[in-house]
Coordinates of C-alpha atoms in Angstrom, one line a residue:
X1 CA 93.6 87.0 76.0
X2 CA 90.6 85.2 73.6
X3 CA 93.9 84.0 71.3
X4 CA 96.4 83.5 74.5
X5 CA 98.8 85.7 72.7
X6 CA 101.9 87.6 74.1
X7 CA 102.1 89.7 70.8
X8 CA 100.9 92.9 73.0
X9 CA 102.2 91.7 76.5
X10 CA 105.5 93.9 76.8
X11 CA 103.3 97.0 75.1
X12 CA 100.3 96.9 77.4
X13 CA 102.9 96.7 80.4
X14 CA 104.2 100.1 78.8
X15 CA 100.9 101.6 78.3
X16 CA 99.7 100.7 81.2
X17 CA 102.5 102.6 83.1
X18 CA 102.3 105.5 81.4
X19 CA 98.7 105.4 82.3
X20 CA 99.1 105.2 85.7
X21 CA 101.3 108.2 85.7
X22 CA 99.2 110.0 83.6
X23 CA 96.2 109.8 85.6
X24 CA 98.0 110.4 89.1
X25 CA 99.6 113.6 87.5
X26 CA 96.4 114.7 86.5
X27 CA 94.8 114.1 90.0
X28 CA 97.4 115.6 91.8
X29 CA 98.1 118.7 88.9
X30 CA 102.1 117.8 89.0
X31 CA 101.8 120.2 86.2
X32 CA 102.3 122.7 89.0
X33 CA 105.5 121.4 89.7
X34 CA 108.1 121.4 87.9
X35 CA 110.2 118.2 89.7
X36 CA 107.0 116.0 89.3
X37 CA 106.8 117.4 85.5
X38 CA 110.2 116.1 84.6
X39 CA 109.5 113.0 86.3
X40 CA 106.6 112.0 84.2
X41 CA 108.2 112.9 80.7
X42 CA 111.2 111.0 81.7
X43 CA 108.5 107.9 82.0
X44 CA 107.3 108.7 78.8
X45 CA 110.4 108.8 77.2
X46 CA 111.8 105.6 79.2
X47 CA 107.9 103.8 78.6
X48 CA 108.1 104.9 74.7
X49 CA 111.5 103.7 73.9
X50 CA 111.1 100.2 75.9
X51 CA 107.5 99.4 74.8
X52 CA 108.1 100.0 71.0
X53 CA 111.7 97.9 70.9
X54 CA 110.1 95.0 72.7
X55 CA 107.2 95.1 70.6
X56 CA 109.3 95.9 67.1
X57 CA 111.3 92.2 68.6
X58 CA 108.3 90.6 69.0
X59 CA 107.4 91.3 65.1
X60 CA 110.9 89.7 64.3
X61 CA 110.6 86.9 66.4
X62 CA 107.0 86.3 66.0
X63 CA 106.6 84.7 69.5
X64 CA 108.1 85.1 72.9
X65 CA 110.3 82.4 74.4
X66 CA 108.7 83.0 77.4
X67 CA 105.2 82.2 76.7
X68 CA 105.6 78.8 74.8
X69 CA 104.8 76.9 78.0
X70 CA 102.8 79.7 79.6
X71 CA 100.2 80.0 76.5
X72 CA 98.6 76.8 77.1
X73 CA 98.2 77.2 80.7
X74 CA 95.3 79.2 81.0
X75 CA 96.0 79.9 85.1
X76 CA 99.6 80.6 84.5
X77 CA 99.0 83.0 81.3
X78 CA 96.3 85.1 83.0
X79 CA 99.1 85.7 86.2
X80 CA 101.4 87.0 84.1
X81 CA 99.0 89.7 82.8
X82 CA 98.2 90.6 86.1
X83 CA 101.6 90.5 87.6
X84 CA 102.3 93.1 85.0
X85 CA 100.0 95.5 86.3
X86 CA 100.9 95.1 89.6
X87 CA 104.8 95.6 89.2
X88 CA 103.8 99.2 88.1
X89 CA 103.2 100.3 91.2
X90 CA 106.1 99.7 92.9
X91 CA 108.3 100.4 90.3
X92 CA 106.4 104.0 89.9
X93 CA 106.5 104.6 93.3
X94 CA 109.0 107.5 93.1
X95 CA 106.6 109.3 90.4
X96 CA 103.4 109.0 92.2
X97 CA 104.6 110.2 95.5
X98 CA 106.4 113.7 93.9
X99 CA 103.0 113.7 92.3
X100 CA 101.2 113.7 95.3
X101 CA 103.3 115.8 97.4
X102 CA 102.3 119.1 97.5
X103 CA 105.1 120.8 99.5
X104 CA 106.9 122.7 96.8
X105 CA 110.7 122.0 97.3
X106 CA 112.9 123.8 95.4
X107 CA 115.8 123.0 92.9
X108 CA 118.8 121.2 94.0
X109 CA 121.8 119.3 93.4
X110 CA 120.0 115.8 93.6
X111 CA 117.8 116.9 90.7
X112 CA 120.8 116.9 88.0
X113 CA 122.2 113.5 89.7
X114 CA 119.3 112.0 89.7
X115 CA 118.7 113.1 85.6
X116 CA 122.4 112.2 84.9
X117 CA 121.9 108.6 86.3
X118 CA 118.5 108.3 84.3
X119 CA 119.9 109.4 81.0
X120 CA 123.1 107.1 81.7
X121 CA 121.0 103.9 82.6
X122 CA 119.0 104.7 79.4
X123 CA 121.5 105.0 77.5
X124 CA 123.0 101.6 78.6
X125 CA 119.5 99.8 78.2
X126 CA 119.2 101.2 75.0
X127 CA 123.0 100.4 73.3
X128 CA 122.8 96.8 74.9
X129 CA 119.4 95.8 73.3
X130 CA 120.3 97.6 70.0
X131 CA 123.5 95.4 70.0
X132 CA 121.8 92.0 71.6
X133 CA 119.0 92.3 68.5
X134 CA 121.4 93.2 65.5
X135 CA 123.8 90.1 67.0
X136 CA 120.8 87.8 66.6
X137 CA 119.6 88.9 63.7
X138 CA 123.0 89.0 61.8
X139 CA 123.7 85.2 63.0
X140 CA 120.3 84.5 61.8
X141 CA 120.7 86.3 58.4
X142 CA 124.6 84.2 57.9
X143 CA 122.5 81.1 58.9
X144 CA 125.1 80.7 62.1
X145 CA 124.3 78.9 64.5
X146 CA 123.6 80.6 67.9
X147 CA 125.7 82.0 70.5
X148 CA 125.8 83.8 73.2
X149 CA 126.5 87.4 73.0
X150 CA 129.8 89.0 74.3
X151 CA 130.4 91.9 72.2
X152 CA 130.0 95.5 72.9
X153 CA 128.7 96.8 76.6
X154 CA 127.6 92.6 76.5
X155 CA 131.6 92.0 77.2
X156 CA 131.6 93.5 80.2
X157 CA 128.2 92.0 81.8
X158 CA 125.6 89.0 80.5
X159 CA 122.9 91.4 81.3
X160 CA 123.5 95.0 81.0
X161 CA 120.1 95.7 79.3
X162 CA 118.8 95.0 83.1
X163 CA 121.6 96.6 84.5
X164 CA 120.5 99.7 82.6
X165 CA 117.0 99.4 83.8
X166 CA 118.0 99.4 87.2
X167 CA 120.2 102.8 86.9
X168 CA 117.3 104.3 85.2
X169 CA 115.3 104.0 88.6
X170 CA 117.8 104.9 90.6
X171 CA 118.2 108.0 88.8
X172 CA 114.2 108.6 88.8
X173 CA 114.6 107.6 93.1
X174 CA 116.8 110.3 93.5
X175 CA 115.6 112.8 91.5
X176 CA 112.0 112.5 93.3
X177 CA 113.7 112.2 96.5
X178 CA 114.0 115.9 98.2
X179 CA 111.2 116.2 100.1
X180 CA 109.9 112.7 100.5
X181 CA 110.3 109.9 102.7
X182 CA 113.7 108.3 101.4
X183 CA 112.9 105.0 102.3
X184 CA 110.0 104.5 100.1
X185 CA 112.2 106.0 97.3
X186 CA 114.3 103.5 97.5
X187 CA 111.0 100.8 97.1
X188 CA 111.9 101.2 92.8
X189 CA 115.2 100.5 92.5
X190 CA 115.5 97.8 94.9
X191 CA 112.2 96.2 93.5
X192 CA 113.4 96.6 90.2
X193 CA 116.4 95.1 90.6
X194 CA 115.4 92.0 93.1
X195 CA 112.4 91.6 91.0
X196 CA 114.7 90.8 88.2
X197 CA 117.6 89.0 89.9
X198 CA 114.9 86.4 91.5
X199 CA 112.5 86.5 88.4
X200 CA 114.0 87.2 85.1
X201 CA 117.8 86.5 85.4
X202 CA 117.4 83.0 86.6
X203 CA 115.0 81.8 83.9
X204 CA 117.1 83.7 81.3
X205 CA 120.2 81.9 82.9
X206 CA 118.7 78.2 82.9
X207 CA 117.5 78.6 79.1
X208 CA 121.3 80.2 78.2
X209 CA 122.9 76.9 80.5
X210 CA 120.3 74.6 78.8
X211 CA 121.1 75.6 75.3
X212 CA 124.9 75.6 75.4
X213 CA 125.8 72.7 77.7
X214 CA 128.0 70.9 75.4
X215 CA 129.9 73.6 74.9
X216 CA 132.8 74.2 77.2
X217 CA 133.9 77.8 75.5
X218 CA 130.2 78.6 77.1
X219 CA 131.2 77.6 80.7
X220 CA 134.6 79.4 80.8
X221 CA 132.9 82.4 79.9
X222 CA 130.3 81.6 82.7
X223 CA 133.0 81.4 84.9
X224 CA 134.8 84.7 84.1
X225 CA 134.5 87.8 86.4
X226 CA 136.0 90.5 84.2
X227 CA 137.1 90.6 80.6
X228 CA 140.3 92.3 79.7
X229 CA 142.4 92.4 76.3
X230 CA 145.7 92.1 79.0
X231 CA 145.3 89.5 81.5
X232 CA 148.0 90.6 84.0
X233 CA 148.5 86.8 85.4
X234 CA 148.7 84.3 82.3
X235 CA 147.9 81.3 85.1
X236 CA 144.9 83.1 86.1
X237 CA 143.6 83.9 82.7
X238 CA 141.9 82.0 79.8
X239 CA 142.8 83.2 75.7
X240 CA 139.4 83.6 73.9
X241 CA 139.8 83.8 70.3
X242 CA 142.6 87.0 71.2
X243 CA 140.7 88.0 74.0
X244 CA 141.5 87.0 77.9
X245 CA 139.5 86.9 80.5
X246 CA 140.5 86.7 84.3
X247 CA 139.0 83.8 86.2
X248 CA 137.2 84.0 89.0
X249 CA 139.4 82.4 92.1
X250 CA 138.0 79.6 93.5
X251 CA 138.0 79.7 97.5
X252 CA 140.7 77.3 99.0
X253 CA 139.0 75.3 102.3
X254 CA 141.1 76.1 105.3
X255 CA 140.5 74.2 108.2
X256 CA 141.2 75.5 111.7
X257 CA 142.4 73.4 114.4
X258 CA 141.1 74.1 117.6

């Protein structure tokens, strides 16, 4: 804060998560079970691998998009910081209430869903910023301009990074669910993924719409729904550089006569 830098922003967040976890399980000794257990190594893992690629981007970058306006308002800067803290707790939720539930509920199907979804949104997360970094870096390297990116899991979705993020608290919701009140498992995923659809995906959306106005190959791609390599219906499909992709429809106005 004395240097208004973002250089540790994504990390703290991180840290600060695992923290809290941390500290409830030790309060609660989820040591002594072994649901709550799995729960908070899975945080570690998810906290570990997010914090240090954020952070490892960061040292690339050497400054986050995000924070060139923010940095010079004071007011603005110190919310962020703060808003940070608070989106632990929701986000957690799942973790500190198998933590604190002392009922010992035995194995069950939901356990292996709810690990299976975890590992798969991880995985996702993790393949999509892999890609999404060497794509920028390799532009930057050929001294290309810059693009947007639509290779890889990209093709299929202009956020799946988020989209992986999203699975991975599902997963965590169900796997802390037996036992517990369902409807406050569902606080994470739902949080995390309005939190991001009203927050992050807008902002990322008006700097994407910003940067590439002029270029119309950008707005057909907007404009797509699903890419395919065989567009069933040539009228309803766009050729990209060997690539289709099927438009979305647009709605026809019917008016009814009464």
């Amino acid at each position: 804060m004395p240097h208004r830098s973002e250089k540790l922003f994504d990390m703290a967040g991180q840290v600060a998560f695992s923290s809290m976890v941390t500290v409830s399980g030790w309060l609660h000794s989820s040591g002594d079970s072994p649901r709550a257990l799995v729960a908070q190594l899975l945080v570690y893992c998810w906290s570990l691998r997010l914090g240090w690629f954020l952070f490892r981007r960061f040292l690339q970058r050497g400054s986050d998009f995000r924070f060139v306006q923010a940095r010079h308002k004071l007011g603005y800067f110190f919310f962020t910081w703060t808003a940070q803290g608070l989106w632990c707790l929701p986000v957690g939720l799942p973790v500190l209430l198998v933590q604190a539930n002392q009922e010992k509920v035995g194995p069950c199907g939901s356990d292996l869903v709810g690990i299976v979804l975890w590992a798969s949104g991880l995985l996702l997360e993790t393949v999509a910023d892999r890609q999404k970094l060497r794509f920028v870096n390799e532009r930057e390297a050929a001294g290309m301009e810059r693009r947007w990116i639509d290779i890889g899991v990209w093709k299929y979705s202009r956020h799946p990074n988020y989209c992986g993020g999203c699975v991975v608290w599902l997963g965590m919701a169900v796997l802390c669910s037996p036992g517990q009140n369902l409807g406050l498992m569902a606080v994470s995923p739902v949080f995390s993924a309005v939190f991001l659809m009203e927050s992050s995906l807008p902002w990322l959306e008006a700097v994407a719409d910003s940067r590439f106005r002029q270029d119309p190959e950008y707005w057909r791609y907007k404009s797509c729904l699903l890419y395919t390599s065989d567009a069933a219906d040539e009228e309803d499909s766009v050729d990209l550089g060997g690539r289709r992709i099927i438009k979305k429809k647009k709605r026809k106005n019917v008016r009814y006569e009464h």
